[in-house]
């Protein structure tokens, strides 16, 4: 059983002050993009994980892997064995701010549910996703959605079609470290309640790239740039090559470039690759569907 799962970009990521539990309230507008991992599950004697792809060596193969944790949680709920082999074909950058681990968690959950013939209701699958991590529910549903709470409470939103280029950076950034840097930079300042921007939601629904370019916003960007100042050069390179807007994807260090069409995407990707300011590029469209079983 193979399930394909998309990466995401946050077209708006509004971050509130740290809560007493350490999490931050977010207003998070998720958009799934056409960059996919594939998760294949097959019956086995015990729970094992393997991974292939350019970044495979950075992916944990023990039970800390979100795909393994998804299989464990679903099996425990169903009162059955979790003995399954999980293979991840990894295309989503690791620790890149594109919810790659979350995608694999959602993919393994759906794949195991289908393999084991459990027919778990979607609402229950979403509960398990939220237990796995804040970004996991969105990986299951895909498309475009507003995430509130710590990002896991989803409301679908309308999205027209857009073209994107992503620049994969050398190395990764730890999401908790970026939030800690956000807190450090926010010290002594009033952090407003995070709220979805009406202008952003209208632009997203319209499919007008110029309108969306003016409305993209990521409150984690100053923190990511503070930890990785080199990313500024990548952002500038993409803009100089004709991108309509640039931003750090989620907690980074992947950077995202909104472009007018496929032709502009090729031009921006070529300029980024030639500049030496990133490790690789990926050209994508949005919105992409959520976790989907492949025939
Ligand atoms: P997000 O955008 O949700 O903050 P991310 O894209 O920045 O996440 P991930 O690729 O999900 O980051 O990886 C973060 C860390 O999670 C990795 O460094 C790795 O140790 C761990 N991890 C657990 N499961 C996986 C998985 N299936 N794929 C990649 N990393 C995983």
Short mmCIF file of N, CA and C and ligand atoms in Angstrom, two decimals, residues 8 37 58-60 64-67 88 90 92-102 104-105 135 173 175 250-252, ligand 1:
data_model
loop_
_atom_site.label_atom_id
_atom_site.label_comp_id
_atom_site.label_asym_id
_atom_site.label_seq_id
_atom_site.Cartn_x
_atom_site.Cartn_y
_atom_site.Cartn_z
N UNK A 8 4.27 21.34 2.42
CA UNK A 8 3.46 22.56 2.54
C UNK A 8 4.35 23.79 2.60
N UNK A 37 6.39 13.16 -0.82
CA UNK A 37 7.01 11.92 -0.35
C UNK A 37 6.04 10.79 -0.65
N UNK A 58 19.63 11.62 6.57
CA UNK A 58 19.27 12.49 7.71
C UNK A 58 17.96 12.08 8.37
N UNK A 59 17.35 11.02 7.87
CA UNK A 59 16.04 10.62 8.40
C UNK A 59 16.22 9.51 9.43
N UNK A 60 15.68 9.70 10.66
CA UNK A 60 15.82 8.64 11.67
C UNK A 60 15.02 7.40 11.26
N UNK A 64 11.44 6.95 16.55
CA UNK A 64 11.18 8.39 16.61
C UNK A 64 10.70 8.91 15.25
N UNK A 65 10.86 8.10 14.20
CA UNK A 65 10.35 8.52 12.89
C UNK A 65 8.83 8.68 12.98
N UNK A 66 8.34 9.81 12.50
CA UNK A 66 6.89 10.09 12.66
C UNK A 66 6.03 9.04 11.95
N UNK A 67 6.56 8.42 10.90
CA UNK A 67 5.80 7.37 10.21
C UNK A 67 5.66 6.15 11.11
N UNK A 88 10.00 4.95 3.05
CA UNK A 88 9.73 6.34 2.69
C UNK A 88 10.60 6.72 1.50
N UNK A 90 11.82 9.75 -0.14
CA UNK A 90 11.86 11.13 0.39
C UNK A 90 12.26 12.12 -0.69
N UNK A 92 10.86 15.51 -0.06
CA UNK A 92 10.68 16.76 0.70
C UNK A 92 11.95 16.99 1.52
N UNK A 93 12.54 18.22 1.45
CA UNK A 93 13.76 18.47 2.22
C UNK A 93 13.57 18.14 3.70
N UNK A 94 14.60 17.57 4.32
CA UNK A 94 14.53 17.18 5.75
C UNK A 94 14.87 18.40 6.61
N UNK A 95 14.09 18.61 7.68
CA UNK A 95 14.27 19.76 8.57
C UNK A 95 14.31 21.05 7.77
N UNK A 96 13.43 21.14 6.76
CA UNK A 96 13.45 22.27 5.83
C UNK A 96 12.31 23.25 6.00
N UNK A 97 11.43 23.04 6.99
CA UNK A 97 10.29 23.94 7.15
C UNK A 97 9.17 23.65 6.15
N UNK A 98 9.15 22.44 5.58
CA UNK A 98 8.10 22.07 4.62
C UNK A 98 7.27 20.90 5.13
N UNK A 99 7.39 20.60 6.42
CA UNK A 99 6.57 19.56 7.08
C UNK A 99 6.79 18.17 6.49
N UNK A 100 8.05 17.86 6.16
CA UNK A 100 8.35 16.56 5.58
C UNK A 100 8.07 15.39 6.52
N UNK A 101 8.50 15.51 7.75
CA UNK A 101 8.24 14.45 8.72
C UNK A 101 6.75 14.30 8.98
N UNK A 102 6.06 15.43 9.05
CA UNK A 102 4.61 15.42 9.25
C UNK A 102 3.93 14.71 8.08
N UNK A 104 5.14 12.37 6.24
CA UNK A 104 5.36 10.92 6.34
C UNK A 104 4.48 10.31 7.43
N UNK A 105 4.26 11.06 8.52
CA UNK A 105 3.36 10.59 9.58
C UNK A 105 1.95 10.40 9.04
N UNK A 135 1.57 19.99 12.56
CA UNK A 135 1.42 20.12 11.10
C UNK A 135 0.85 18.85 10.46
N UNK A 173 17.15 23.53 9.94
CA UNK A 173 16.93 24.37 11.11
C UNK A 173 15.96 23.62 12.00
N UNK A 175 12.92 23.40 14.30
CA UNK A 175 11.74 24.25 14.50
C UNK A 175 11.71 24.81 15.94
N UNK A 250 7.95 28.35 6.39
CA UNK A 250 7.76 27.91 7.78
C UNK A 250 8.93 28.36 8.64
N UNK A 251 9.58 27.39 9.32
CA UNK A 251 10.70 27.72 10.18
C UNK A 251 12.03 27.71 9.41
N UNK A 252 11.98 27.47 8.07
CA UNK A 252 13.19 27.47 7.25
C UNK A 252 14.00 26.20 7.48
P1 LIG B 1 8.01 21.50 10.04
O1 LIG B 1 7.92 22.27 8.76
O2 LIG B 1 6.77 20.69 10.33
O3 LIG B 1 8.48 22.29 11.20
P2 LIG B 1 10.43 20.40 9.01
O4 LIG B 1 10.03 20.21 7.58
O5 LIG B 1 11.22 21.63 9.33
O6 LIG B 1 9.12 20.37 9.88
P3 LIG B 1 11.11 17.65 9.20
O7 LIG B 1 11.65 17.29 7.87
O8 LIG B 1 9.72 17.23 9.53
O9 LIG B 1 11.25 19.20 9.50
O10 LIG B 1 12.15 17.05 10.25
C1 LIG B 1 12.38 17.55 11.53
C2 LIG B 1 13.10 16.46 12.33
O11 LIG B 1 12.16 15.43 12.57
C3 LIG B 1 14.24 15.78 11.57
O12 LIG B 1 15.45 16.42 11.81
C4 LIG B 1 14.21 14.37 12.10
O13 LIG B 1 15.08 14.20 13.19
C5 LIG B 1 12.80 14.15 12.62
N1 LIG B 1 11.96 13.20 11.83
C6 LIG B 1 11.10 12.30 12.34
N2 LIG B 1 10.47 11.62 11.37
C7 LIG B 1 10.91 12.09 10.21
C8 LIG B 1 10.63 11.77 8.86
N3 LIG B 1 9.76 10.82 8.51
N4 LIG B 1 11.24 12.49 7.91
C9 LIG B 1 12.11 13.47 8.24
N5 LIG B 1 12.44 13.78 9.50
C10 LIG B 1 11.85 13.12 10.48
#
